[in-house]
Coordinates of C-alpha atoms in Angstrom, one line a residue:
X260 CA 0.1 151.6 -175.4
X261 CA -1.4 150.7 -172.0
X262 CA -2.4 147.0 -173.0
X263 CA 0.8 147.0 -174.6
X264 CA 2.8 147.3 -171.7
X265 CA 0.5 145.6 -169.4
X266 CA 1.1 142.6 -172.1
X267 CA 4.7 142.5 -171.9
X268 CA 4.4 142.9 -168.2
X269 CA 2.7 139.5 -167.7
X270 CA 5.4 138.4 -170.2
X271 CA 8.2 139.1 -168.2
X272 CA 6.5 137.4 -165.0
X273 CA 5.8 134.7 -166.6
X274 CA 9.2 134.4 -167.6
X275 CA 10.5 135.2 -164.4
X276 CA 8.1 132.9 -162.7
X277 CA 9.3 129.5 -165.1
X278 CA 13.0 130.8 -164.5
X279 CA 12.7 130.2 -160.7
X280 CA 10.1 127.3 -161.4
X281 CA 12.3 125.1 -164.1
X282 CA 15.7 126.2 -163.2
X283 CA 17.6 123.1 -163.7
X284 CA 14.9 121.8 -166.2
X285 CA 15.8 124.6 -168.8
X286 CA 19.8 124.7 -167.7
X287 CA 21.2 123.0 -170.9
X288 CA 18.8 125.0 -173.4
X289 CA 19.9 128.3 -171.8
X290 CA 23.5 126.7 -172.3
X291 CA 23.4 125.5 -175.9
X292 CA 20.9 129.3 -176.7
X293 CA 24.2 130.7 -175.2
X294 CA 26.6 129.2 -177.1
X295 CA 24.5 129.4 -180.7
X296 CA 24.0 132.9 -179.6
X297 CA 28.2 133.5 -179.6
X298 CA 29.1 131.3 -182.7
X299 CA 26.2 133.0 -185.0
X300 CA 28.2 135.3 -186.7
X301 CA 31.1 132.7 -187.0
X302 CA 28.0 130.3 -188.9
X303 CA 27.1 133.7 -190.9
X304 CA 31.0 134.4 -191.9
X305 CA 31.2 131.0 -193.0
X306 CA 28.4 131.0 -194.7
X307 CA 28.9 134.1 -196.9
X308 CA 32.4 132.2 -197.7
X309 CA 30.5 130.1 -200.1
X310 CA 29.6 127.4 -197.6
X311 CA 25.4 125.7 -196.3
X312 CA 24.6 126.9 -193.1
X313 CA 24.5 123.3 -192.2
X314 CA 28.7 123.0 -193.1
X315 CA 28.8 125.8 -191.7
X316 CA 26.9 124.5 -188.0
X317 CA 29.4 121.2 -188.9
X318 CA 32.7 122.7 -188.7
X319 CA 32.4 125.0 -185.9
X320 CA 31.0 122.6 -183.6
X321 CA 33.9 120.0 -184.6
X322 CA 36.2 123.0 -183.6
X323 CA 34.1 123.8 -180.2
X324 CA 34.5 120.0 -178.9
X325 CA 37.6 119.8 -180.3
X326 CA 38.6 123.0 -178.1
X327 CA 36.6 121.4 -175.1
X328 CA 38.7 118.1 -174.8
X329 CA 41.9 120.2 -174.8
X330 CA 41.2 122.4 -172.3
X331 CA 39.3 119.1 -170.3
X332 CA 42.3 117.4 -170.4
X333 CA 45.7 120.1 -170.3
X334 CA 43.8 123.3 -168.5
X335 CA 40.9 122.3 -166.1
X336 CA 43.0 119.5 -164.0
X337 CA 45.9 122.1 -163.3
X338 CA 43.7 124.8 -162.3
X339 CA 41.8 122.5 -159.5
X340 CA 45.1 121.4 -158.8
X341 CA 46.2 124.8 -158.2
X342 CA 43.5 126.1 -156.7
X343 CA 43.6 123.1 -153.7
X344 CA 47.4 124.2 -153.6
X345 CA 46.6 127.3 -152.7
X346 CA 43.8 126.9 -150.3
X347 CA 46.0 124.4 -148.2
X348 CA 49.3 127.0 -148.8
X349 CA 47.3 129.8 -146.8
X350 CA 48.0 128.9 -143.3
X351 CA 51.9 129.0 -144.4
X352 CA 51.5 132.0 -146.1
X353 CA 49.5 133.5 -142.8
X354 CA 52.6 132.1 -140.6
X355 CA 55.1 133.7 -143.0
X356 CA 53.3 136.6 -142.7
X357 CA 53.1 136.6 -139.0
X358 CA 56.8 135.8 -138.7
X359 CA 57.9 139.0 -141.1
X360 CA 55.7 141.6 -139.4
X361 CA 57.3 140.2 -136.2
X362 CA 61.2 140.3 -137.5
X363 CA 60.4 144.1 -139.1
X364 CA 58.1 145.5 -136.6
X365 CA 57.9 143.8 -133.4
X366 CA 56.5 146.2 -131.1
X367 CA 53.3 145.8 -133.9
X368 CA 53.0 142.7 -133.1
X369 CA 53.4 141.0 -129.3
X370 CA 52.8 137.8 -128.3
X371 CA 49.3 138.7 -127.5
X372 CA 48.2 141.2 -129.5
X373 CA 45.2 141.4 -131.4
X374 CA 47.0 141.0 -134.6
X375 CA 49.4 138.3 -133.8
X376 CA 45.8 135.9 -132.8
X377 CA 44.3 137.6 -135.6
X378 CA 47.1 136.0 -138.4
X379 CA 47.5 132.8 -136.0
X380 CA 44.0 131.9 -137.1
X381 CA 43.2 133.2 -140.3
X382 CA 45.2 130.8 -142.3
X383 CA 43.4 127.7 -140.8
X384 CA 39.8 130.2 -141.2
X385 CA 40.8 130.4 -144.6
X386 CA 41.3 127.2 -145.0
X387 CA 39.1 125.5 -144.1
X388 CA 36.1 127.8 -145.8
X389 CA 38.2 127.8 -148.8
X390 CA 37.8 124.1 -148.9
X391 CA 34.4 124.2 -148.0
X392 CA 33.8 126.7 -151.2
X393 CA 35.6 125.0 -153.5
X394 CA 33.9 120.9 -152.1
X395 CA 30.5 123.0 -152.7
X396 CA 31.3 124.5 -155.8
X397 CA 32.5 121.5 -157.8
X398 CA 29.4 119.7 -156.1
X399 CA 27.0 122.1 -157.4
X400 CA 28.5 122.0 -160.9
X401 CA 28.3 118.3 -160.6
X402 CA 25.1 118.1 -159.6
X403 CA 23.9 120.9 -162.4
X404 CA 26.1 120.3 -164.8
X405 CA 26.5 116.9 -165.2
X406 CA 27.7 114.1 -167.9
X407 CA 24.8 113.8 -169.7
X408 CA 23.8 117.1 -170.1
X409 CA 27.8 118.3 -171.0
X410 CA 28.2 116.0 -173.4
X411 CA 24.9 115.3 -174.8
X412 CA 22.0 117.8 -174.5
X413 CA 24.1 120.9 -174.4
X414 CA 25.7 120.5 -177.8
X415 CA 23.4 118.9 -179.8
X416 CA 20.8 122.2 -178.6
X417 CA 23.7 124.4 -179.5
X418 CA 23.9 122.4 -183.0
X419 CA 20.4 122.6 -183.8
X420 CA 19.9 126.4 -182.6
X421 CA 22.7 127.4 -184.5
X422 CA 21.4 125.6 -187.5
X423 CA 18.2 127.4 -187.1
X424 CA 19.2 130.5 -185.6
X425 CA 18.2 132.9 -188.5
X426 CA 15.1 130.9 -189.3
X427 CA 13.8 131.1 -185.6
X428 CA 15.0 134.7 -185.8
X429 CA 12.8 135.6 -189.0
X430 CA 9.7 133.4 -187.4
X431 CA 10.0 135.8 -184.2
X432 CA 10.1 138.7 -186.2
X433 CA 6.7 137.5 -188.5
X434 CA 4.7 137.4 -184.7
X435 CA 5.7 140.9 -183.9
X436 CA 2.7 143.6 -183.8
X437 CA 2.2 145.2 -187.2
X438 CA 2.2 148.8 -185.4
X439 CA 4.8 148.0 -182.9
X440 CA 7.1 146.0 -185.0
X441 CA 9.7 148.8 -186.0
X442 CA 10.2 149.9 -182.5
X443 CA 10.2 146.1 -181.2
X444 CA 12.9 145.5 -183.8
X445 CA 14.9 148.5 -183.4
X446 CA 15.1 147.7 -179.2
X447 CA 15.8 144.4 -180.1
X448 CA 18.8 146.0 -182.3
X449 CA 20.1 147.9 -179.4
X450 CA 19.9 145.0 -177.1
X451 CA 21.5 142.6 -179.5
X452 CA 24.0 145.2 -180.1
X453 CA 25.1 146.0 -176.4
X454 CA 25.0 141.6 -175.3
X455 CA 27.1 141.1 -178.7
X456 CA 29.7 144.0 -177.3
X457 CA 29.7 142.5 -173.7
X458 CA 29.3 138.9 -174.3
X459 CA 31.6 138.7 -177.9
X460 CA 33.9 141.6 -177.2
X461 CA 34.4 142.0 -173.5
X462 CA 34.5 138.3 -173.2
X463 CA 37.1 137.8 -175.6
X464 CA 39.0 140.4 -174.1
X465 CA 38.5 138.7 -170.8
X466 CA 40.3 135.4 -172.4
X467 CA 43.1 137.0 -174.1
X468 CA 44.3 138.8 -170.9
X469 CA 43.4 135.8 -168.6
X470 CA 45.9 133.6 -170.8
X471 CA 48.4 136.1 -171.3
X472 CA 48.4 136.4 -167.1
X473 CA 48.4 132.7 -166.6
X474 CA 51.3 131.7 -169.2
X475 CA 53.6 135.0 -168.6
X476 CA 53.2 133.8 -164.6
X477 CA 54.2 130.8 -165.1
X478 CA 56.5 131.2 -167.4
X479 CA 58.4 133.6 -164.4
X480 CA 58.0 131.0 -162.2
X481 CA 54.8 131.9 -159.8
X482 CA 53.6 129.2 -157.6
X483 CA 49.5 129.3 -158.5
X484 CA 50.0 131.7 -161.6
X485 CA 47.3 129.6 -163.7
X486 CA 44.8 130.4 -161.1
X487 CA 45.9 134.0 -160.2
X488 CA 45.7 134.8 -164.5
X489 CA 42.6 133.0 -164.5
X490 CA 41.1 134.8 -161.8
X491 CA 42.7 138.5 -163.0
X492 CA 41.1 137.1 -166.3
X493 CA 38.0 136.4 -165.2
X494 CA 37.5 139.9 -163.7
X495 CA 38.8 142.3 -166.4
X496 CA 34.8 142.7 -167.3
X497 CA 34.9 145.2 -164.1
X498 CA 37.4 148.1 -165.2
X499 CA 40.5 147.8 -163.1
X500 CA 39.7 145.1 -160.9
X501 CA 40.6 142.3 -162.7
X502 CA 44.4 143.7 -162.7
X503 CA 44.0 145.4 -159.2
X504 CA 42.8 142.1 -157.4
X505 CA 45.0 139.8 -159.9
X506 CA 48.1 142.0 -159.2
X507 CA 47.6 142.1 -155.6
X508 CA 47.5 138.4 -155.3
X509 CA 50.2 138.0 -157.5
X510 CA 52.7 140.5 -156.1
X511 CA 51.9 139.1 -152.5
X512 CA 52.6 135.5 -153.7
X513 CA 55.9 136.6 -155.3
X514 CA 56.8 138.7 -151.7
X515 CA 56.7 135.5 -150.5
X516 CA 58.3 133.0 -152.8
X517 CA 60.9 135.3 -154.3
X518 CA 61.6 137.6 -151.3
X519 CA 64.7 139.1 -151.8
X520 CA 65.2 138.8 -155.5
X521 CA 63.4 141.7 -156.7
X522 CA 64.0 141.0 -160.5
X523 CA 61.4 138.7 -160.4
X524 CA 58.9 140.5 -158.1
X525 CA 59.5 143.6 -160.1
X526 CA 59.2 141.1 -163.3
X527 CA 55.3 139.9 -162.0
X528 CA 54.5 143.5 -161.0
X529 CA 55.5 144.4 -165.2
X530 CA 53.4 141.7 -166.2
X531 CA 50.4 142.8 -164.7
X532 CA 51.2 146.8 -165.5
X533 CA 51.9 145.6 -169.7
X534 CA 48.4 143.5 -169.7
X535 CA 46.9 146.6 -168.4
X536 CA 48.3 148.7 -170.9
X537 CA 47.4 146.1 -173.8
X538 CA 44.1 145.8 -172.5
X539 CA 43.0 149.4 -172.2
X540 CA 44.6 150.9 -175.1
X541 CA 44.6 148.1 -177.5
X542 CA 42.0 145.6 -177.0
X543 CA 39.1 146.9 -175.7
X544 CA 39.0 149.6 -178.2
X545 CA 39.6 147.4 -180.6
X546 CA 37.3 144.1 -179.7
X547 CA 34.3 146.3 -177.8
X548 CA 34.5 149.9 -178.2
X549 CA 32.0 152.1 -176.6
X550 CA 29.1 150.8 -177.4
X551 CA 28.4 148.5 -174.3
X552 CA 26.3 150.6 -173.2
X553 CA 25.9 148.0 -169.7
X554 CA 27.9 149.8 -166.3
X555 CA 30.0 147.8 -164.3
X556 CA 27.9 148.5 -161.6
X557 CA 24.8 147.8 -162.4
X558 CA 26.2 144.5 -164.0
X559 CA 27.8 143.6 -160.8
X560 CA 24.0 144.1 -159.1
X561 CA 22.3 142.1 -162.2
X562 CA 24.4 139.2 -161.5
X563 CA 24.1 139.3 -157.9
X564 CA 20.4 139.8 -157.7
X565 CA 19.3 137.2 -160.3
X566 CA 22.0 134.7 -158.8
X567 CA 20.8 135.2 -155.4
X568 CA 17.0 134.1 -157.1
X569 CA 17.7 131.6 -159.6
X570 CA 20.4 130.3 -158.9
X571 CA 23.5 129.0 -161.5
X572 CA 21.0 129.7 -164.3
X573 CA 20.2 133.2 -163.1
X574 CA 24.0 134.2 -163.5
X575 CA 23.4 133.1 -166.8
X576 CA 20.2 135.0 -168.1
X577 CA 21.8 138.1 -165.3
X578 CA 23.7 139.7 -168.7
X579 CA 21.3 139.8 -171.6
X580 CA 18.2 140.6 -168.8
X581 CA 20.9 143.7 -167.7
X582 CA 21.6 144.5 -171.4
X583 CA 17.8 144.6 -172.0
X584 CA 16.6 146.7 -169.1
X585 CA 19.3 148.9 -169.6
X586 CA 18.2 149.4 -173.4
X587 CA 14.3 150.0 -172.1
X588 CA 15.7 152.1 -169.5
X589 CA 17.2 154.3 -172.2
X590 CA 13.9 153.8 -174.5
X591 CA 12.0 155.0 -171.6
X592 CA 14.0 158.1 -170.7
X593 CA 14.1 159.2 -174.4
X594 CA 10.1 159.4 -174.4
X595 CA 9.8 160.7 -171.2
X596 CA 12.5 163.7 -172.6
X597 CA 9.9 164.0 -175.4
X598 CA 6.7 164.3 -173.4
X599 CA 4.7 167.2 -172.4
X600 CA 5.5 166.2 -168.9
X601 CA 8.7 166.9 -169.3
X602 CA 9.2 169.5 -171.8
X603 CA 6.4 171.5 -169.2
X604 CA 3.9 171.9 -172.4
X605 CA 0.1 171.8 -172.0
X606 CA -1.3 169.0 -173.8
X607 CA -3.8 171.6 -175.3
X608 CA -0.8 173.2 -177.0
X609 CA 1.2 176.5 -175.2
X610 CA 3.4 176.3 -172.5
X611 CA 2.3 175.6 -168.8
X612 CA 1.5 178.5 -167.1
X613 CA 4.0 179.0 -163.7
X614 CA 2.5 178.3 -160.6

């Protein structure tokens, strides 16, 4: 057991150590493993429809970049678009703030208060870092994440993974340690089963309530509702706070462009409240259950840590390395529960006498 672990310990460095080392290098494989990872059970479905695993690999990657063009050419433009709107909207917003606290509540905020400076400034702060996040952003993607490896490297790896997925999966399993392989398998399970939940599930769920955010504010009328659904979408992974922080910014934005018609502020406020409903009665339930098994929290530290070392692909690897510690954490704690250590048992047989 000893050389076991000490085995899979330089395993992990190792991995760790080529993660930081060939970042950009392995980028598009971690990519296309990804994405063969998510359409597997699509391919399996397909295939137990009467269809080769190679149709099978055909017609969902026809689908995939058929799906990616669409959203290239109708989605991704808009929300830039609407995202530069915003940033360079702030500074009006912060006036328009400044000039309603100052009409409602004027001895709040004098001429040279703290406050009054405070909102004179922050629109222009915000500005201008918004900017600088959102140059650096698309300039990192760019530079990551460029033509050749979107359109070339990333889905033929994705093609040729998914084509092989179970192969490779049975050729893992043959190298296993005869003694070890039922456990190894069985934590494998458990991991499998808590990225499918997270990445399948709660992913799915994330899309389905980011659209329905984006279309239902627009469709009201909300100046930036694609980017306020897409971020409310984007963070309905952390209980709550995708609707809190999503509702927030949307309910402030509607103050502003709809003050004094409260149907339609009270109509953005019911958007926000029904997607909340949806998504914590109906869909998560329904599309991830309770077998994630990963806590916001430590997520949220996962994704943090790994990005802060590795970079883009570290936010990448951050959820299956979380799902997997968390599974060994578990593994761990169930031994431990059934040691003589903790069950206070001699080894020699009898209890341990008190101290």
């Amino acid at each position: 057991m000893h050389n076991q672990a000490k085995y899979w310990g330089i395993a992990a460095a190792v991995f760790l150590l080529l993660l930081w080392w060939m970042g950009d290098v392995i980028l598009p494989f971690i990519l296309g493993g990804a994405i063969a990872y998510i359409l597997d059970p699509i391919a399996d479905r397909i295939e137990k429809m009467g269809a080769s695993r190679a149709l099978a690999t055909t017609l969902i990657t026809l689908f995939a970049v058929l799906l990616f063009v669409l959203l290239a050419l109708l989605v991704i433009p808009t929300l830039i678009s609407q995202t530069t709107q915003l940033i360079n909207a702030i500074p009006d917003i912060a006036t328009n703030l400044q000039g309603f606290l100052t009409e409602r509540f004027p001895e709040v905020v004098e001429p040279e208060s703290t406050i009054r400076r405070s909102l004179a400034s922050v629109g222009e702060t915000l500005q201008s870092r918004g900017g600088e996040l959102l140059n650096t952003l698309l300039a990192s993607v760019s530079g990551l994440v460029n033509v050749i490896t979107l359109f070339v490297i990333v889905p033929v790896v994705s093609f040729y993974l998914l084509l092989d997925w179970d192969k490779m999966v049975a050729k893992l399993d043959g190298l296993l340690p005869r003694d070890h392989a039922p456990t190894i398998r069985q934590l494998a399970q458990d991991i499998d089963h808590t990225m499918a939940g997270f990445i399948r599930g709660q992913g799915l769920v994330c899309l389905i309530v980011g659209v329905y955010y984006s279309v239902a504010l627009m469709a009201v009328g909300l100046q930036f509702g694609l980017v306020v659904g897409a971020i409310a979408g984007f963070l309905t992974f952390i209980p709550y706070v995708g609707a809190l922080v999503g509702g927030g910014l949307a309910i402030g934005l509607a103050l502003f462009q709809f003050w004094g018609d409260w149907v339609w502020i009270i109509a953005v406020w019911a958007i926000f409240q029904s997607g909340q409903f949806v998504e914590g009665n109906f869909l998560t339930p329904k599309l991830v259950g309770d077998s994630i098994g990963l806590h916001p929290v430590w997520l949220l530290f996962a994704l943090a840590a790994f990005g802060a070392l590795f970079g883009f692909v570290g936010l990448l690897v951050a959820v299956p390395v979380a799902a997997a510690l968390g599974v060994l954490a578990r593994f761990a704690t169930a031994r431990y529960k059934e040691s003589s250590l903790y069950r206070g048992e001699d080894p020699f047989g009898g209890p341990t006498p008190g101290l």
